[in-house]
Amino acid sequence: MSELHARMAARVGDLTAVVIARCAAEAPFYAALPRATLQGEVARSVEAVHALLLRALRDGGVGVRWGRAI
């Protein structure tokens, strides 16, 4: 496990909160969503993206070539 992977894995909750706050601050669509939606559906989506990034860091690549999963 790389140092970056370890640091990011330990901070997934913090990173998710920062992404959600930034989206709500900069994108009117997110700002208009109910808090429960931001902390529920949107947070789960952000966490899923973090999980994909962490897996790519752990496995040494993203497994995509020319826009197709390999």
Coordinates of C-alpha atoms in Angstrom, one line a residue:
M1 CA 0.0 0.0 0.0
S2 CA 1.4 3.4 -1.0
E3 CA 1.8 6.2 1.4
L4 CA -0.8 8.2 -0.6
H5 CA -3.3 5.3 -0.5
A6 CA -2.9 5.0 3.3
R7 CA -3.3 8.8 3.9
M8 CA -6.4 8.9 1.6
A9 CA -8.0 5.8 3.1
A10 CA -7.7 7.2 6.6
R11 CA -9.4 10.5 5.6
V12 CA -12.3 9.3 3.4
G13 CA -14.9 10.8 5.7
D14 CA -13.1 14.1 5.8
L15 CA -12.6 14.2 2.1
T16 CA -16.2 13.4 1.4
A17 CA -17.4 16.2 3.7
V18 CA -15.0 18.7 1.9
V19 CA -16.2 17.6 -1.6
I20 CA -19.9 17.9 -0.6
A21 CA -19.3 21.3 1.0
R22 CA -17.5 22.5 -2.1
C23 CA -20.2 21.3 -4.4
A24 CA -22.9 23.0 -2.3
A25 CA -20.9 26.2 -2.3
E26 CA -20.1 26.4 -6.0
A27 CA -22.9 24.6 -7.8
P28 CA -26.5 26.0 -7.4
F29 CA -28.0 22.5 -8.1
Y30 CA -26.2 21.0 -5.1
A31 CA -26.9 24.1 -2.9
A32 CA -30.6 23.7 -3.6
L33 CA -30.7 20.0 -2.5
P34 CA -32.0 19.1 1.0
R35 CA -29.3 18.5 3.6
A36 CA -30.5 14.9 3.9
T37 CA -29.9 14.3 0.2
L38 CA -26.4 15.8 0.4
Q39 CA -25.5 13.8 3.4
G40 CA -27.2 10.6 2.0
E41 CA -27.2 10.0 -1.7
V42 CA -24.6 12.5 -2.7
A43 CA -22.2 11.4 0.1
R44 CA -22.6 7.8 -1.0
S45 CA -21.7 8.7 -4.5
V46 CA -18.6 10.7 -3.5
E47 CA -17.6 7.8 -1.2
A48 CA -18.0 5.3 -4.2
V49 CA -15.7 7.5 -6.3
H50 CA -13.1 7.6 -3.5
A51 CA -13.3 3.8 -3.3
L52 CA -12.6 3.5 -7.0
L53 CA -9.6 5.9 -6.7
L54 CA -8.3 4.0 -3.7
R55 CA -8.6 0.7 -5.5
A56 CA -6.7 2.2 -8.5
L57 CA -4.0 3.4 -6.2
R58 CA -3.8 0.1 -4.4
D59 CA -3.7 -2.0 -7.6
G60 CA -1.4 0.4 -9.5
G61 CA -3.8 1.5 -12.3
V62 CA -7.3 2.3 -13.3
G63 CA -7.9 -0.6 -15.7
V64 CA -9.1 1.6 -18.5
R65 CA -7.8 1.8 -22.0
W66 CA -9.3 4.0 -24.6
G67 CA -12.4 4.7 -22.6
R68 CA -13.2 1.0 -22.0
A69 CA -12.7 -1.1 -18.9
I70 CA -10.1 -3.8 -19.3

